[in-house]
């Protein structure tokens, strides 16, 4: 019969368990960063029309093992090499190397981050309440700027697993937002390296949706040149970084701003341009602006109700965008003034008019309508590829 462990033995076991937990958490952080880097690589391949071809698993395991042992601490390297998913992780590493990523530059930086994670866990054993996937979507949008890295993460089939890893790492006392910010920098590097190898730097063709949306609807937003509003789910989540939970919340906010106008609100949220309204709400929340207070203008200025019922959705899109862009408390313009401004704006930004055709008519219309801002002129859209 075994005797009761002495206090020194119990302390030693506790220390060993804590160290093992810290190392395992560090490996989870490493896997998360590699998953993000691999998601960016896959996104670049997809954009370039290239097929995914993973390197040989056995050969990758040997080559990647040497890289891991060279740049990571022994405890973290051992935990990675002994993990059940090591063959897949090794393939990811070698695929990144084949795609043009310099592992000898990347792995030391990632190693430093994983060491920080390990040390945070060792210093803080207190657990925090686990948050759900939608909370991590919000954390991702708040931490990472819109761009290829955030798009790649949210569109990756591995996103649910990434979110679970974030929650688990957070439970162990790690600052996940700081980890994501560091991973973002590596993701940008991967994006640039893979893009260079694939020669993906050629100018992309501006989509019709991007061209027709250029102007007040997209001013100040980060809109991709290949914006496709036909595929609403993809436009919201992948191209505009608005998660399903956020989208439902924004719809609810509009309904609360217009009680009793359910049919009109339905026309707004089912309109083709709704994703752009949702993206503006997300952009405002990122900046700490009171979205609900802006939407309250819709019930005070009801000029959007005037006109054919079949076009109420389009009018509400414009009214909602105006309400979100104008300062809270700004006075409502007299109806006569609004009519003049809306008429000229409609002529210059109507979705039924091709911007290139509008430009071909000359400058007389712009001269006659001093209220139209320069950034809404049709000729400026193709220069930058994204609206600002």
mmCIF file of C-alpha atoms in Angstrom:
data_model
loop_
_atom_site.group_PDB
_atom_site.id
_atom_site.type_symbol
_atom_site.label_atom_id
_atom_site.label_comp_id
_atom_site.label_asym_id
_atom_site.label_seq_id
_atom_site.Cartn_x
_atom_site.Cartn_y
_atom_site.Cartn_z
ATOM 1 C CA UNK A 1 0.000 0.000 0.000
ATOM 2 C CA UNK A 2 1.325 3.368 -0.986
ATOM 3 C CA UNK A 3 1.931 5.931 1.687
ATOM 4 C CA UNK A 4 0.429 9.443 1.675
ATOM 5 C CA UNK A 5 2.624 11.844 -0.333
ATOM 6 C CA UNK A 6 4.602 14.225 1.798
ATOM 7 C CA UNK A 7 4.027 17.988 1.276
ATOM 8 C CA UNK A 8 7.210 18.287 -0.795
ATOM 9 C CA UNK A 9 5.977 15.554 -3.159
ATOM 10 C CA UNK A 10 2.537 17.167 -3.512
ATOM 11 C CA UNK A 11 4.137 20.538 -4.256
ATOM 12 C CA UNK A 12 6.389 18.917 -6.839
ATOM 13 C CA UNK A 13 3.414 17.232 -8.526
ATOM 14 C CA UNK A 14 1.435 20.470 -8.541
ATOM 15 C CA UNK A 15 4.382 22.301 -10.070
ATOM 16 C CA UNK A 16 4.754 19.606 -12.737
ATOM 17 C CA UNK A 17 1.033 19.736 -13.564
ATOM 18 C CA UNK A 18 1.074 23.542 -13.801
ATOM 19 C CA UNK A 19 4.151 23.481 -16.034
ATOM 20 C CA UNK A 20 2.538 20.858 -18.286
ATOM 21 C CA UNK A 21 -0.655 22.923 -18.495
ATOM 22 C CA UNK A 22 1.349 26.030 -19.370
ATOM 23 C CA UNK A 23 3.246 24.188 -22.114
ATOM 24 C CA UNK A 24 0.021 22.737 -23.511
ATOM 25 C CA UNK A 25 -1.558 26.197 -23.573
ATOM 26 C CA UNK A 26 1.491 27.526 -25.389
ATOM 27 C CA UNK A 27 1.112 24.786 -28.015
ATOM 28 C CA UNK A 28 -2.549 25.742 -28.414
ATOM 29 C CA UNK A 29 -1.451 29.334 -29.072
ATOM 30 C CA UNK A 30 1.089 28.040 -31.598
ATOM 31 C CA UNK A 31 -1.576 25.959 -33.374
ATOM 32 C CA UNK A 32 -3.935 28.938 -33.426
ATOM 33 C CA UNK A 33 -1.320 31.180 -35.043
ATOM 34 C CA UNK A 34 -0.451 28.488 -37.580
ATOM 35 C CA UNK A 35 -4.145 27.965 -38.360
ATOM 36 C CA UNK A 36 -4.494 31.693 -39.037
ATOM 37 C CA UNK A 37 -1.371 31.721 -41.223
ATOM 38 C CA UNK A 38 -2.604 28.645 -43.117
ATOM 39 C CA UNK A 39 -6.054 30.204 -43.584
ATOM 40 C CA UNK A 40 -4.417 33.243 -45.191
ATOM 41 C CA UNK A 41 -2.318 30.990 -47.441
ATOM 42 C CA UNK A 42 -5.408 29.051 -48.556
ATOM 43 C CA UNK A 43 -7.275 32.288 -49.216
ATOM 44 C CA UNK A 44 -4.495 33.491 -51.503
ATOM 45 C CA UNK A 45 -4.477 30.194 -53.375
ATOM 46 C CA UNK A 46 -8.241 30.412 -53.806
ATOM 47 C CA UNK A 47 -8.043 33.959 -55.134
ATOM 48 C CA UNK A 48 -5.337 32.916 -57.585
ATOM 49 C CA UNK A 49 -7.367 29.929 -58.770
ATOM 50 C CA UNK A 50 -4.714 27.481 -57.549
ATOM 51 C CA UNK A 51 -5.525 24.000 -56.265
ATOM 52 C CA UNK A 52 -4.548 22.986 -52.759
ATOM 53 C CA UNK A 53 -1.649 20.487 -52.827
ATOM 54 C CA UNK A 54 -0.295 19.601 -49.402
ATOM 55 C CA UNK A 55 3.256 18.220 -49.228
ATOM 56 C CA UNK A 56 3.946 14.601 -48.304
ATOM 57 C CA UNK A 57 2.988 14.037 -44.640
ATOM 58 C CA UNK A 58 5.933 11.815 -43.701
ATOM 59 C CA UNK A 59 8.544 14.036 -45.312
ATOM 60 C CA UNK A 60 6.907 17.132 -43.830
ATOM 61 C CA UNK A 61 7.017 15.641 -40.315
ATOM 62 C CA UNK A 62 10.782 15.119 -40.568
ATOM 63 C CA UNK A 63 11.568 18.549 -42.027
ATOM 64 C CA UNK A 64 9.169 20.462 -39.771
ATOM 65 C CA UNK A 65 10.490 18.647 -36.692
ATOM 66 C CA UNK A 66 13.954 20.051 -37.339
ATOM 67 C CA UNK A 67 12.527 23.582 -37.719
ATOM 68 C CA UNK A 68 10.486 23.315 -34.515
ATOM 69 C CA UNK A 69 13.378 22.026 -32.424
ATOM 70 C CA UNK A 70 15.609 24.780 -33.750
ATOM 71 C CA UNK A 71 13.374 27.734 -32.890
ATOM 72 C CA UNK A 72 11.067 26.713 -30.005
ATOM 73 C CA UNK A 73 11.836 25.927 -26.338
ATOM 74 C CA UNK A 74 12.214 22.224 -25.545
ATOM 75 C CA UNK A 75 8.990 21.897 -23.528
ATOM 76 C CA UNK A 76 6.838 23.526 -26.208
ATOM 77 C CA UNK A 77 8.585 21.707 -29.060
ATOM 78 C CA UNK A 78 8.127 18.356 -27.288
ATOM 79 C CA UNK A 79 4.432 19.032 -26.641
ATOM 80 C CA UNK A 80 3.925 19.858 -30.319
ATOM 81 C CA UNK A 81 5.834 16.832 -31.639
ATOM 82 C CA UNK A 82 3.942 14.486 -29.323
ATOM 83 C CA UNK A 83 0.539 15.904 -30.213
ATOM 84 C CA UNK A 84 -1.911 13.775 -32.193
ATOM 85 C CA UNK A 85 -2.254 16.524 -34.794
ATOM 86 C CA UNK A 86 1.489 16.917 -35.409
ATOM 87 C CA UNK A 87 1.392 15.360 -38.942
ATOM 88 C CA UNK A 88 -1.225 17.896 -40.069
ATOM 89 C CA UNK A 89 0.604 20.752 -38.347
ATOM 90 C CA UNK A 90 3.856 19.696 -40.038
ATOM 91 C CA UNK A 91 2.108 19.763 -43.422
ATOM 92 C CA UNK A 92 0.829 23.265 -42.691
ATOM 93 C CA UNK A 93 4.348 24.460 -41.880
ATOM 94 C CA UNK A 94 5.885 22.951 -45.000
ATOM 95 C CA UNK A 95 3.016 24.244 -47.151
ATOM 96 C CA UNK A 96 3.732 27.763 -45.851
ATOM 97 C CA UNK A 97 7.419 27.291 -46.661
ATOM 98 C CA UNK A 98 6.602 26.056 -50.173
ATOM 99 C CA UNK A 99 4.316 29.047 -50.660
ATOM 100 C CA UNK A 100 7.180 31.449 -49.997
ATOM 101 C CA UNK A 101 7.016 32.093 -46.248
ATOM 102 C CA UNK A 102 10.431 32.360 -44.553
ATOM 103 C CA UNK A 103 10.057 30.016 -41.570
ATOM 104 C CA UNK A 104 13.459 30.994 -40.194
ATOM 105 C CA UNK A 105 12.131 34.528 -39.811
ATOM 106 C CA UNK A 106 8.603 33.598 -38.762
ATOM 107 C CA UNK A 107 9.169 30.807 -36.224
ATOM 108 C CA UNK A 108 11.410 32.790 -33.838
ATOM 109 C CA UNK A 109 8.732 35.497 -33.589
ATOM 110 C CA UNK A 110 5.996 32.929 -33.033
ATOM 111 C CA UNK A 111 8.262 31.203 -30.494
ATOM 112 C CA UNK A 112 8.552 34.384 -28.462
ATOM 113 C CA UNK A 113 4.786 34.737 -28.421
ATOM 114 C CA UNK A 114 4.219 31.142 -27.285
ATOM 115 C CA UNK A 115 6.762 31.605 -24.490
ATOM 116 C CA UNK A 116 4.822 34.668 -23.329
ATOM 117 C CA UNK A 117 1.629 32.599 -23.358
ATOM 118 C CA UNK A 118 3.288 29.819 -21.369
ATOM 119 C CA UNK A 119 4.527 32.294 -18.778
ATOM 120 C CA UNK A 120 1.119 33.976 -18.487
ATOM 121 C CA UNK A 121 -0.540 30.634 -17.746
ATOM 122 C CA UNK A 122 2.118 29.729 -15.187
ATOM 123 C CA UNK A 123 1.592 33.072 -13.437
ATOM 124 C CA UNK A 124 -2.214 33.085 -13.551
ATOM 125 C CA UNK A 125 -4.098 29.853 -12.803
ATOM 126 C CA UNK A 126 -7.437 31.576 -12.123
ATOM 127 C CA UNK A 127 -10.108 30.642 -14.658
ATOM 128 C CA UNK A 128 -12.421 33.112 -16.322
ATOM 129 C CA UNK A 129 -15.861 32.536 -17.689
ATOM 130 C CA UNK A 130 -15.859 30.986 -21.148
ATOM 131 C CA UNK A 131 -17.356 33.074 -23.909
ATOM 132 C CA UNK A 132 -19.158 31.821 -26.999
ATOM 133 C CA UNK A 133 -18.147 31.955 -30.667
ATOM 134 C CA UNK A 134 -20.086 35.163 -31.363
ATOM 135 C CA UNK A 135 -18.164 36.904 -28.578
ATOM 136 C CA UNK A 136 -14.919 35.901 -30.267
ATOM 137 C CA UNK A 137 -16.186 37.166 -33.622
ATOM 138 C CA UNK A 138 -16.707 40.508 -31.897
ATOM 139 C CA UNK A 139 -13.273 40.319 -30.256
ATOM 140 C CA UNK A 140 -11.735 39.516 -33.631
ATOM 141 C CA UNK A 141 -13.369 42.517 -35.302
ATOM 142 C CA UNK A 142 -12.448 44.815 -32.422
ATOM 143 C CA UNK A 143 -8.825 43.648 -32.434
ATOM 144 C CA UNK A 144 -8.033 43.163 -36.126
ATOM 145 C CA UNK A 145 -8.512 45.749 -38.817
ATOM 146 C CA UNK A 146 -10.615 44.777 -41.829
ATOM 147 C CA UNK A 147 -8.512 43.113 -44.479
ATOM 148 C CA UNK A 148 -7.289 39.794 -45.857
ATOM 149 C CA UNK A 149 -6.313 38.334 -42.484
ATOM 150 C CA UNK A 150 -9.667 38.903 -40.790
ATOM 151 C CA UNK A 151 -11.486 37.779 -43.932
ATOM 152 C CA UNK A 152 -9.395 34.612 -44.102
ATOM 153 C CA UNK A 153 -10.056 33.745 -40.448
ATOM 154 C CA UNK A 154 -13.835 34.157 -40.577
ATOM 155 C CA UNK A 155 -14.147 32.330 -43.923
ATOM 156 C CA UNK A 156 -11.897 29.440 -42.881
ATOM 157 C CA UNK A 157 -13.595 26.071 -42.225
ATOM 158 C CA UNK A 158 -11.400 25.905 -39.105
ATOM 159 C CA UNK A 159 -12.966 29.075 -37.599
ATOM 160 C CA UNK A 160 -15.154 27.265 -34.996
ATOM 161 C CA UNK A 161 -12.090 25.386 -33.749
ATOM 162 C CA UNK A 162 -10.087 28.638 -33.646
ATOM 163 C CA UNK A 163 -12.859 30.230 -31.547
ATOM 164 C CA UNK A 164 -12.802 27.289 -29.124
ATOM 165 C CA UNK A 165 -9.029 27.627 -28.819
ATOM 166 C CA UNK A 166 -9.396 31.350 -28.085
ATOM 167 C CA UNK A 167 -11.925 30.583 -25.350
ATOM 168 C CA UNK A 168 -9.711 27.873 -23.823
ATOM 169 C CA UNK A 169 -6.608 30.087 -23.909
ATOM 170 C CA UNK A 170 -8.606 32.952 -22.403
ATOM 171 C CA UNK A 171 -9.827 30.642 -19.618
ATOM 172 C CA UNK A 172 -6.211 30.106 -18.651
ATOM 173 C CA UNK A 173 -5.532 33.788 -18.067
ATOM 174 C CA UNK A 174 -3.945 34.722 -21.430
ATOM 175 C CA UNK A 175 -4.640 38.081 -23.086
ATOM 176 C CA UNK A 176 -6.193 36.686 -26.274
ATOM 177 C CA UNK A 177 -6.567 40.097 -27.912
ATOM 178 C CA UNK A 178 -2.829 40.699 -27.585
ATOM 179 C CA UNK A 179 -2.220 37.246 -29.016
ATOM 180 C CA UNK A 180 -4.535 37.983 -31.952
ATOM 181 C CA UNK A 181 -2.820 41.295 -32.632
ATOM 182 C CA UNK A 182 0.530 39.517 -32.803
ATOM 183 C CA UNK A 183 -0.924 36.755 -34.997
ATOM 184 C CA UNK A 184 -2.373 39.421 -37.289
ATOM 185 C CA UNK A 185 1.092 40.791 -38.007
ATOM 186 C CA UNK A 186 2.283 37.321 -38.929
ATOM 187 C CA UNK A 187 -0.827 36.828 -41.053
ATOM 188 C CA UNK A 188 -0.098 40.015 -42.971
ATOM 189 C CA UNK A 189 3.402 38.728 -43.633
ATOM 190 C CA UNK A 190 2.040 35.400 -44.851
ATOM 191 C CA UNK A 191 -0.473 37.180 -47.082
ATOM 192 C CA UNK A 192 2.264 39.272 -48.674
ATOM 193 C CA UNK A 193 4.683 36.364 -49.071
ATOM 194 C CA UNK A 194 2.141 34.047 -50.688
ATOM 195 C CA UNK A 195 0.774 36.856 -52.864
ATOM 196 C CA UNK A 196 4.286 37.557 -54.130
ATOM 197 C CA UNK A 197 4.924 33.929 -55.053
ATOM 198 C CA UNK A 198 1.536 33.601 -56.751
ATOM 199 C CA UNK A 199 2.028 36.905 -58.533
ATOM 200 C CA UNK A 200 -1.342 37.909 -57.193
ATOM 201 C CA UNK A 201 -0.488 41.584 -57.218
ATOM 202 C CA UNK A 202 -2.301 42.204 -60.485
ATOM 203 C CA UNK A 203 -5.098 44.745 -60.262
ATOM 204 C CA UNK A 204 -8.425 43.064 -59.584
ATOM 205 C CA UNK A 205 -11.460 43.965 -61.653
ATOM 206 C CA UNK A 206 -13.895 46.179 -59.768
ATOM 207 C CA UNK A 207 -17.248 44.422 -59.467
ATOM 208 C CA UNK A 208 -20.489 46.037 -60.542
ATOM 209 C CA UNK A 209 -21.746 46.060 -56.948
ATOM 210 C CA UNK A 210 -18.603 47.888 -55.811
ATOM 211 C CA UNK A 211 -18.957 50.482 -58.588
ATOM 212 C CA UNK A 212 -22.678 51.086 -58.015
ATOM 213 C CA UNK A 213 -22.247 51.284 -54.240
ATOM 214 C CA UNK A 214 -19.497 53.890 -54.453
ATOM 215 C CA UNK A 215 -20.549 57.125 -52.762
ATOM 216 C CA UNK A 216 -22.412 57.904 -49.515
ATOM 217 C CA UNK A 217 -23.253 54.234 -48.857
ATOM 218 C CA UNK A 218 -19.605 53.220 -48.682
ATOM 219 C CA UNK A 219 -17.814 56.427 -47.745
ATOM 220 C CA UNK A 220 -15.440 55.671 -44.869
ATOM 221 C CA UNK A 221 -15.929 51.885 -45.070
ATOM 222 C CA UNK A 222 -13.380 49.282 -46.166
ATOM 223 C CA UNK A 223 -15.144 47.702 -49.164
ATOM 224 C CA UNK A 224 -13.461 45.016 -51.311
ATOM 225 C CA UNK A 225 -13.202 45.650 -55.029
ATOM 226 C CA UNK A 226 -14.934 42.337 -55.746
ATOM 227 C CA UNK A 227 -17.957 43.137 -53.553
ATOM 228 C CA UNK A 228 -20.765 40.705 -54.386
ATOM 229 C CA UNK A 229 -24.102 41.576 -52.794
ATOM 230 C CA UNK A 230 -25.819 38.732 -54.620
ATOM 231 C CA UNK A 231 -24.291 36.269 -52.148
ATOM 232 C CA UNK A 232 -25.498 38.002 -48.998
ATOM 233 C CA UNK A 233 -24.027 35.555 -46.478
ATOM 234 C CA UNK A 234 -20.558 35.797 -48.040
ATOM 235 C CA UNK A 235 -20.788 39.580 -48.442
ATOM 236 C CA UNK A 236 -21.667 40.045 -44.779
ATOM 237 C CA UNK A 237 -19.297 37.608 -43.122
ATOM 238 C CA UNK A 238 -16.311 37.321 -45.476
ATOM 239 C CA UNK A 239 -16.215 40.629 -47.331
ATOM 240 C CA UNK A 240 -17.598 43.025 -44.700
ATOM 241 C CA UNK A 241 -16.671 41.084 -41.514
ATOM 242 C CA UNK A 242 -20.187 41.164 -40.039
ATOM 243 C CA UNK A 243 -21.032 37.914 -38.232
ATOM 244 C CA UNK A 244 -24.512 36.320 -38.298
ATOM 245 C CA UNK A 245 -25.134 37.253 -34.663
ATOM 246 C CA UNK A 246 -24.148 40.857 -35.286
ATOM 247 C CA UNK A 247 -26.355 41.021 -38.375
ATOM 248 C CA UNK A 248 -29.387 39.809 -36.409
ATOM 249 C CA UNK A 249 -28.670 42.367 -33.699
ATOM 250 C CA UNK A 250 -28.486 45.217 -36.226
ATOM 251 C CA UNK A 251 -31.804 44.129 -37.743
ATOM 252 C CA UNK A 252 -33.328 44.158 -34.259
ATOM 253 C CA UNK A 253 -31.969 47.652 -33.621
ATOM 254 C CA UNK A 254 -33.712 48.975 -36.741
ATOM 255 C CA UNK A 255 -36.981 47.339 -35.710
ATOM 256 C CA UNK A 256 -36.715 48.933 -32.273
ATOM 257 C CA UNK A 257 -36.087 52.312 -33.916
ATOM 258 C CA UNK A 258 -39.232 51.950 -36.067
ATOM 259 C CA UNK A 259 -41.922 50.275 -33.899
ATOM 260 C CA UNK A 260 -45.076 49.467 -35.821
ATOM 261 C CA UNK A 261 -43.341 49.703 -39.205
ATOM 262 C CA UNK A 262 -42.500 46.013 -39.524
ATOM 263 C CA UNK A 263 -43.309 45.821 -43.241
ATOM 264 C CA UNK A 264 -41.126 48.816 -44.039
ATOM 265 C CA UNK A 265 -38.264 47.448 -41.944
ATOM 266 C CA UNK A 266 -38.580 44.108 -43.759
ATOM 267 C CA UNK A 267 -38.123 45.956 -47.045
ATOM 268 C CA UNK A 268 -34.948 47.553 -45.663
ATOM 269 C CA UNK A 269 -33.294 44.453 -44.207
ATOM 270 C CA UNK A 270 -34.078 42.344 -47.293
ATOM 271 C CA UNK A 271 -32.815 44.976 -49.724
ATOM 272 C CA UNK A 272 -29.668 44.307 -51.725
ATOM 273 C CA UNK A 273 -27.810 47.157 -49.990
ATOM 274 C CA UNK A 274 -28.591 46.044 -46.423
ATOM 275 C CA UNK A 275 -25.104 44.483 -45.905
ATOM 276 C CA UNK A 276 -23.597 47.949 -46.421
ATOM 277 C CA UNK A 277 -25.886 49.418 -43.744
ATOM 278 C CA UNK A 278 -24.903 46.598 -41.380
ATOM 279 C CA UNK A 279 -21.228 47.200 -42.163
ATOM 280 C CA UNK A 280 -21.619 50.880 -41.289
ATOM 281 C CA UNK A 281 -23.210 49.966 -37.942
ATOM 282 C CA UNK A 282 -20.293 47.632 -37.213
ATOM 283 C CA UNK A 283 -17.837 50.376 -38.197
ATOM 284 C CA UNK A 284 -19.576 52.821 -35.859
ATOM 285 C CA UNK A 285 -19.516 50.346 -32.974
ATOM 286 C CA UNK A 286 -15.787 49.854 -33.561
ATOM 287 C CA UNK A 287 -15.393 53.596 -32.990
ATOM 288 C CA UNK A 288 -17.658 53.627 -29.930
ATOM 289 C CA UNK A 289 -20.455 55.600 -31.593
ATOM 290 C CA UNK A 290 -24.087 55.239 -30.349
ATOM 291 C CA UNK A 291 -25.758 53.417 -33.248
ATOM 292 C CA UNK A 292 -29.210 53.250 -31.623
ATOM 293 C CA UNK A 293 -29.260 57.017 -31.044
ATOM 294 C CA UNK A 294 -28.444 57.624 -34.706
ATOM 295 C CA UNK A 295 -31.192 55.245 -35.843
ATOM 296 C CA UNK A 296 -33.718 57.164 -33.740
ATOM 297 C CA UNK A 297 -33.680 59.849 -36.479
ATOM 298 C CA UNK A 298 -35.675 57.459 -38.704
ATOM 299 C CA UNK A 299 -38.776 57.934 -36.553
ATOM 300 C CA UNK A 300 -38.315 61.713 -36.398
ATOM 301 C CA UNK A 301 -37.652 62.351 -40.078
ATOM 302 C CA UNK A 302 -40.274 60.275 -41.905
ATOM 303 C CA UNK A 303 -39.753 61.697 -45.389
ATOM 304 C CA UNK A 304 -38.712 58.177 -46.465
ATOM 305 C CA UNK A 305 -42.405 57.225 -46.241
ATOM 306 C CA UNK A 306 -43.257 59.487 -49.200
ATOM 307 C CA UNK A 307 -43.272 57.845 -52.610
ATOM 308 C CA UNK A 308 -44.268 54.551 -54.232
ATOM 309 C CA UNK A 309 -44.601 51.666 -51.768
ATOM 310 C CA UNK A 310 -42.551 49.461 -54.094
ATOM 311 C CA UNK A 311 -39.488 51.677 -53.487
ATOM 312 C CA UNK A 312 -39.718 52.069 -49.718
ATOM 313 C CA UNK A 313 -36.782 49.700 -49.216
ATOM 314 C CA UNK A 314 -34.513 51.850 -51.364
ATOM 315 C CA UNK A 315 -35.660 55.044 -49.644
ATOM 316 C CA UNK A 316 -35.079 53.496 -46.207
ATOM 317 C CA UNK A 317 -31.574 52.428 -47.217
ATOM 318 C CA UNK A 318 -30.760 56.063 -48.013
ATOM 319 C CA UNK A 319 -32.529 57.346 -44.898
ATOM 320 C CA UNK A 320 -30.787 54.834 -42.610
ATOM 321 C CA UNK A 321 -27.409 55.667 -44.117
ATOM 322 C CA UNK A 322 -28.068 59.395 -43.659
ATOM 323 C CA UNK A 323 -29.165 58.827 -40.056
ATOM 324 C CA UNK A 324 -26.026 56.841 -39.269
ATOM 325 C CA UNK A 325 -23.684 59.383 -40.856
ATOM 326 C CA UNK A 326 -25.177 62.557 -39.394
ATOM 327 C CA UNK A 327 -24.249 63.664 -35.853
ATOM 328 C CA UNK A 328 -26.696 62.797 -33.101
ATOM 329 C CA UNK A 329 -28.959 65.751 -32.468
ATOM 330 C CA UNK A 330 -28.360 67.367 -35.867
ATOM 331 C CA UNK A 331 -31.469 69.323 -36.897
ATOM 332 C CA UNK A 332 -33.719 67.833 -39.565
ATOM 333 C CA UNK A 333 -33.542 69.828 -42.779
ATOM 334 C CA UNK A 334 -36.742 71.451 -44.092
ATOM 335 C CA UNK A 335 -38.605 69.164 -46.461
ATOM 336 C CA UNK A 336 -38.177 71.536 -49.426
ATOM 337 C CA UNK A 337 -34.405 71.626 -48.939
ATOM 338 C CA UNK A 338 -34.248 67.848 -48.546
ATOM 339 C CA UNK A 339 -36.170 67.365 -51.770
ATOM 340 C CA UNK A 340 -33.686 69.471 -53.738
ATOM 341 C CA UNK A 341 -30.661 67.737 -52.274
ATOM 342 C CA UNK A 342 -32.120 64.235 -52.659
ATOM 343 C CA UNK A 343 -33.025 64.875 -56.287
ATOM 344 C CA UNK A 344 -29.519 65.896 -57.306
ATOM 345 C CA UNK A 345 -27.948 63.135 -55.245
ATOM 346 C CA UNK A 346 -30.227 60.547 -56.807
ATOM 347 C CA UNK A 347 -29.191 61.640 -60.305
ATOM 348 C CA UNK A 348 -25.496 61.252 -59.448
ATOM 349 C CA UNK A 349 -25.638 57.997 -57.466
ATOM 350 C CA UNK A 350 -28.681 56.126 -58.811
ATOM 351 C CA UNK A 351 -27.975 52.361 -59.069
ATOM 352 C CA UNK A 352 -29.600 52.387 -62.508
ATOM 353 C CA UNK A 353 -26.896 54.659 -63.925
ATOM 354 C CA UNK A 354 -23.482 53.303 -64.872
ATOM 355 C CA UNK A 355 -20.848 55.612 -63.250
ATOM 356 C CA UNK A 356 -18.744 55.574 -66.404
ATOM 357 C CA UNK A 357 -21.719 56.741 -68.466
ATOM 358 C CA UNK A 358 -22.440 59.498 -65.979
ATOM 359 C CA UNK A 359 -18.867 60.717 -66.295
ATOM 360 C CA UNK A 360 -19.140 60.749 -70.072
ATOM 361 C CA UNK A 361 -21.868 63.372 -69.906
ATOM 362 C CA UNK A 362 -19.333 66.007 -68.940
ATOM 363 C CA UNK A 363 -18.895 68.235 -65.932
ATOM 364 C CA UNK A 364 -21.920 70.452 -66.353
ATOM 365 C CA UNK A 365 -24.074 68.344 -64.035
ATOM 366 C CA UNK A 366 -21.483 68.485 -61.274
ATOM 367 C CA UNK A 367 -21.156 72.227 -61.722
ATOM 368 C CA UNK A 368 -24.903 72.625 -61.487
ATOM 369 C CA UNK A 369 -25.062 70.549 -58.300
ATOM 370 C CA UNK A 370 -22.579 72.038 -55.831
ATOM 371 C CA UNK A 371 -24.025 69.843 -53.055
ATOM 372 C CA UNK A 372 -22.520 66.676 -54.588
ATOM 373 C CA UNK A 373 -19.181 65.813 -52.956
ATOM 374 C CA UNK A 374 -16.122 65.239 -55.124
ATOM 375 C CA UNK A 375 -15.663 61.660 -53.897
ATOM 376 C CA UNK A 376 -18.992 60.732 -55.480
ATOM 377 C CA UNK A 377 -17.858 61.593 -58.994
ATOM 378 C CA UNK A 378 -17.787 58.451 -61.086
ATOM 379 C CA UNK A 379 -14.250 58.729 -62.417
ATOM 380 C CA UNK A 380 -12.513 58.296 -59.048
ATOM 381 C CA UNK A 381 -13.780 54.808 -58.119
ATOM 382 C CA UNK A 382 -11.342 52.548 -60.023
ATOM 383 C CA UNK A 383 -8.199 54.308 -58.711
ATOM 384 C CA UNK A 384 -7.975 52.855 -55.215
ATOM 385 C CA UNK A 385 -10.120 49.763 -55.496
ATOM 386 C CA UNK A 386 -11.747 50.437 -52.135
ATOM 387 C CA UNK A 387 -14.023 53.179 -50.978
ATOM 388 C CA UNK A 388 -12.751 55.403 -48.249
#
